[in-house]
C-alpha positions as CSV (number, residue, x, y, z in Angstrom):
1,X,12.4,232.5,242.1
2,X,15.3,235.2,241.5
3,X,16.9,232.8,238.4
4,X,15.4,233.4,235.1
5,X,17.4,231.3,233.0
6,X,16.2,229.0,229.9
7,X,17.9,226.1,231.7
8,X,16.3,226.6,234.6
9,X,13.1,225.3,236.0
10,X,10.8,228.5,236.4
11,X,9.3,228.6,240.2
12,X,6.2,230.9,239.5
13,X,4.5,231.5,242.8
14,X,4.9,229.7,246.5
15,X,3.2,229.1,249.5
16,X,2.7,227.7,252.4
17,X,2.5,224.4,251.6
18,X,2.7,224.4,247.8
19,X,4.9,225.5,244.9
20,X,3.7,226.5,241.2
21,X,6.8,225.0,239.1
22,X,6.8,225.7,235.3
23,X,5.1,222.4,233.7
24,X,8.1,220.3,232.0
25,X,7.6,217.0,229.3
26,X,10.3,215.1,229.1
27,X,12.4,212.4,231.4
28,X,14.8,213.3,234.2
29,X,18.6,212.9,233.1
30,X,18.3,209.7,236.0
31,X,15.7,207.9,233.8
32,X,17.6,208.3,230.3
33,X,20.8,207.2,231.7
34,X,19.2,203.5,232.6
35,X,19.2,202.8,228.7
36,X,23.4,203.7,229.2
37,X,25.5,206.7,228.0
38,X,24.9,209.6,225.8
39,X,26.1,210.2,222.9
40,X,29.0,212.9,222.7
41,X,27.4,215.7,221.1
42,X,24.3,215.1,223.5
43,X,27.3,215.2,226.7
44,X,28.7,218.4,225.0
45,X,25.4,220.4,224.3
46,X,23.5,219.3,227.6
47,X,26.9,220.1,229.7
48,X,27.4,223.3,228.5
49,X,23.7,224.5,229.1
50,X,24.1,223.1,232.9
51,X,27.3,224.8,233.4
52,X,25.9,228.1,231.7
53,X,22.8,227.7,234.0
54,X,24.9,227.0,237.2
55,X,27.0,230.3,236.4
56,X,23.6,232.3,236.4
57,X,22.7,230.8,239.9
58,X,26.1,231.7,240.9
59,X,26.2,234.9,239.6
60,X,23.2,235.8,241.4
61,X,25.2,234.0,244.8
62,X,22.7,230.8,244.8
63,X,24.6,227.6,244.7
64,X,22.3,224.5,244.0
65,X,24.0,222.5,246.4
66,X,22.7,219.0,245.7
67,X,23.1,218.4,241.6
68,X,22.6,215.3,240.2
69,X,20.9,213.8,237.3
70,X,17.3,213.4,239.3
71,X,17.4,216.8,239.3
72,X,18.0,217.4,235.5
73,X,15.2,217.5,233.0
74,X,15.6,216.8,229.6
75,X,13.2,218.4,227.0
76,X,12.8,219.4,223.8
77,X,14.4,222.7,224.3
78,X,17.1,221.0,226.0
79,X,17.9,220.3,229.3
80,X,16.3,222.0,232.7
81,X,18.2,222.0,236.2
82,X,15.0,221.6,238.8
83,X,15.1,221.3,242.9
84,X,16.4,224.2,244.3
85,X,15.6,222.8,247.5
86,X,18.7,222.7,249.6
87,X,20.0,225.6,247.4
88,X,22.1,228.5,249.3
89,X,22.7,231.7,249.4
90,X,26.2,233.7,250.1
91,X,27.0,235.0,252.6
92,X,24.3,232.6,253.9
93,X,25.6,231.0,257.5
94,X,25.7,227.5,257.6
95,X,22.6,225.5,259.9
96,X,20.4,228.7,259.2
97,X,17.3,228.5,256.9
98,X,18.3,228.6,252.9
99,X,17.2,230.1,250.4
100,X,13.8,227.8,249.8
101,X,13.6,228.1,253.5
102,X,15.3,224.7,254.7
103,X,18.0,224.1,257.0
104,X,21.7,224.7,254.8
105,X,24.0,222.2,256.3
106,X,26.9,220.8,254.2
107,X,26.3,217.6,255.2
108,X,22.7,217.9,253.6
109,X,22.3,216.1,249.6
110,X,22.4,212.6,247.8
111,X,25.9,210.8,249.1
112,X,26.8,209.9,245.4
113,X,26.8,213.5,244.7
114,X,28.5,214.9,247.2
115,X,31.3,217.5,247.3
116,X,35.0,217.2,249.1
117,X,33.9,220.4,250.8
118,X,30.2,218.6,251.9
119,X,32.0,215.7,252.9
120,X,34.7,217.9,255.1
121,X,32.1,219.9,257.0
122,X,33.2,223.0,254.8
123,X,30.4,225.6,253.5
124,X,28.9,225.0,250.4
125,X,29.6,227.6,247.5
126,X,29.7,227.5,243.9
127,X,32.7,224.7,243.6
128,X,30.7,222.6,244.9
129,X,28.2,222.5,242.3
130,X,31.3,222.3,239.7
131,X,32.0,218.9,241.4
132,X,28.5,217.9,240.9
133,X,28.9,218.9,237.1
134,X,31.9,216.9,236.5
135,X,30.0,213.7,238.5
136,X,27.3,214.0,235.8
137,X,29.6,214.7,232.7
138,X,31.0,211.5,233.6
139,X,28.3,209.7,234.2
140,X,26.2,211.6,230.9
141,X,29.7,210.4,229.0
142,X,30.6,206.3,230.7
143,X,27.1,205.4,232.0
144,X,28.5,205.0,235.5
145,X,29.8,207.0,238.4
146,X,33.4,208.0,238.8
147,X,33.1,206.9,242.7
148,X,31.6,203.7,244.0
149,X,31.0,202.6,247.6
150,X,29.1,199.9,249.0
151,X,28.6,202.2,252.3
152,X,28.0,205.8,252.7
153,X,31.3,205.8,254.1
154,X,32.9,203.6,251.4
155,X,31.4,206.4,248.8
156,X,32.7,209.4,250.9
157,X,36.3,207.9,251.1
158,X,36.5,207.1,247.4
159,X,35.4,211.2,246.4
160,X,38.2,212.6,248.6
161,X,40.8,210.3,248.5
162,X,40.1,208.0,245.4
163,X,41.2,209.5,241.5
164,X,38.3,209.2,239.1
165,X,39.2,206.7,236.0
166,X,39.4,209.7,233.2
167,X,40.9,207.1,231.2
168,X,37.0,206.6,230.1
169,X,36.6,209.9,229.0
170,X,37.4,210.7,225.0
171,X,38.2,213.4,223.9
172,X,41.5,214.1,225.7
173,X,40.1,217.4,225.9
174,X,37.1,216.2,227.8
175,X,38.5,214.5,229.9
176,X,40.6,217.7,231.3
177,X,37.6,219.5,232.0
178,X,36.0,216.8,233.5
179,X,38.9,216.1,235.7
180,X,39.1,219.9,236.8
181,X,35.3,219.7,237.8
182,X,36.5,216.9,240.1
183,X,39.8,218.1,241.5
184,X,39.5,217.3,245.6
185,X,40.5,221.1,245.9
């Protein structure tokens, strides 16, 4: 409820067992990647409104800690980050309730999307969601995931050991960011 960003899904009012979420139309970013890639200019304008809504949250010390294109609405207006569920705050100890009131544990979020430091056991922060970013640049850009594992454990080895096939990425200049969203450091 502290972000106020336009690409950033408006929480209006919680409760006890409820929350009032601003009403979105449109698909996820998970269900428009099943018809394959985006276009460039789509990769471009959608990437830079997550990364300018990420630096909000992270200017304001909340780090969405579990981004990936489920949790990414795409309207009209453009595109919507949504699920601040296993968000965090800083200076927020690890294993103590978050910001939404759940246990923060790095280990917590989707294995696909998971960060070198939430694979390690290290606390989440802000790189972590820049990882995240550059897993869904790629995918947004190729249509697939940089990483592939048939296990969890499979998937975990290949994000911090394995180098993701940039070759894939056009323009050259792409392709730079991209790779330093998903350096293992």
């Amino acid at each position: 409820a502290a972000l106020n960003h336009p690409n950033i899904c408006t929480l209006h009012d919680v409760g006890p067992n409820y929350l009032v979420l601003e009403l979105l139309e449109g698909e996820t970013l998970a269900e428009r990647l099943r018809r394959g890639p985006l276009p460039a200019g789509e990769v471009m304008t959608y990437g830079a409104q997550i990364a300018d809504a990420l630096h909000c949250a992270h200017s304001k010390g909340i780090t969405h800690g579990d981004l990936k294109p489920n949790d990414l609405m795409l309207t009209k207006a453009g595109i919507k980050i949504l699920d601040f569920g296993l968000a965090r705050m800083d200076g927020e100890a690890e294993g103590t309730a978050g910001a939404a009131g759940q246990l923060a544990h790095p280990a917590l979020g989707t294995p696909a999307y998971l960060s070198p430091e939430q694979l390690t056991d290290r606390a989440r922060e802000p790189r972590t969601d820049i990882f995240a970013l550059g897993l869904v640049l790629f995918e947004m850009s190729t249509g697939s995931r940089p990483f592939a594992g048939n296990t969890r454990a499979e998937l975990a080895e290949a994000i911090l050991r394995a180098e993701p096939p940039l070759d894939r990425l056009t323009p050259p200049e792409f392709a730079h960011v991209v790779e330093r969203c998903l350096a293992k450091d």
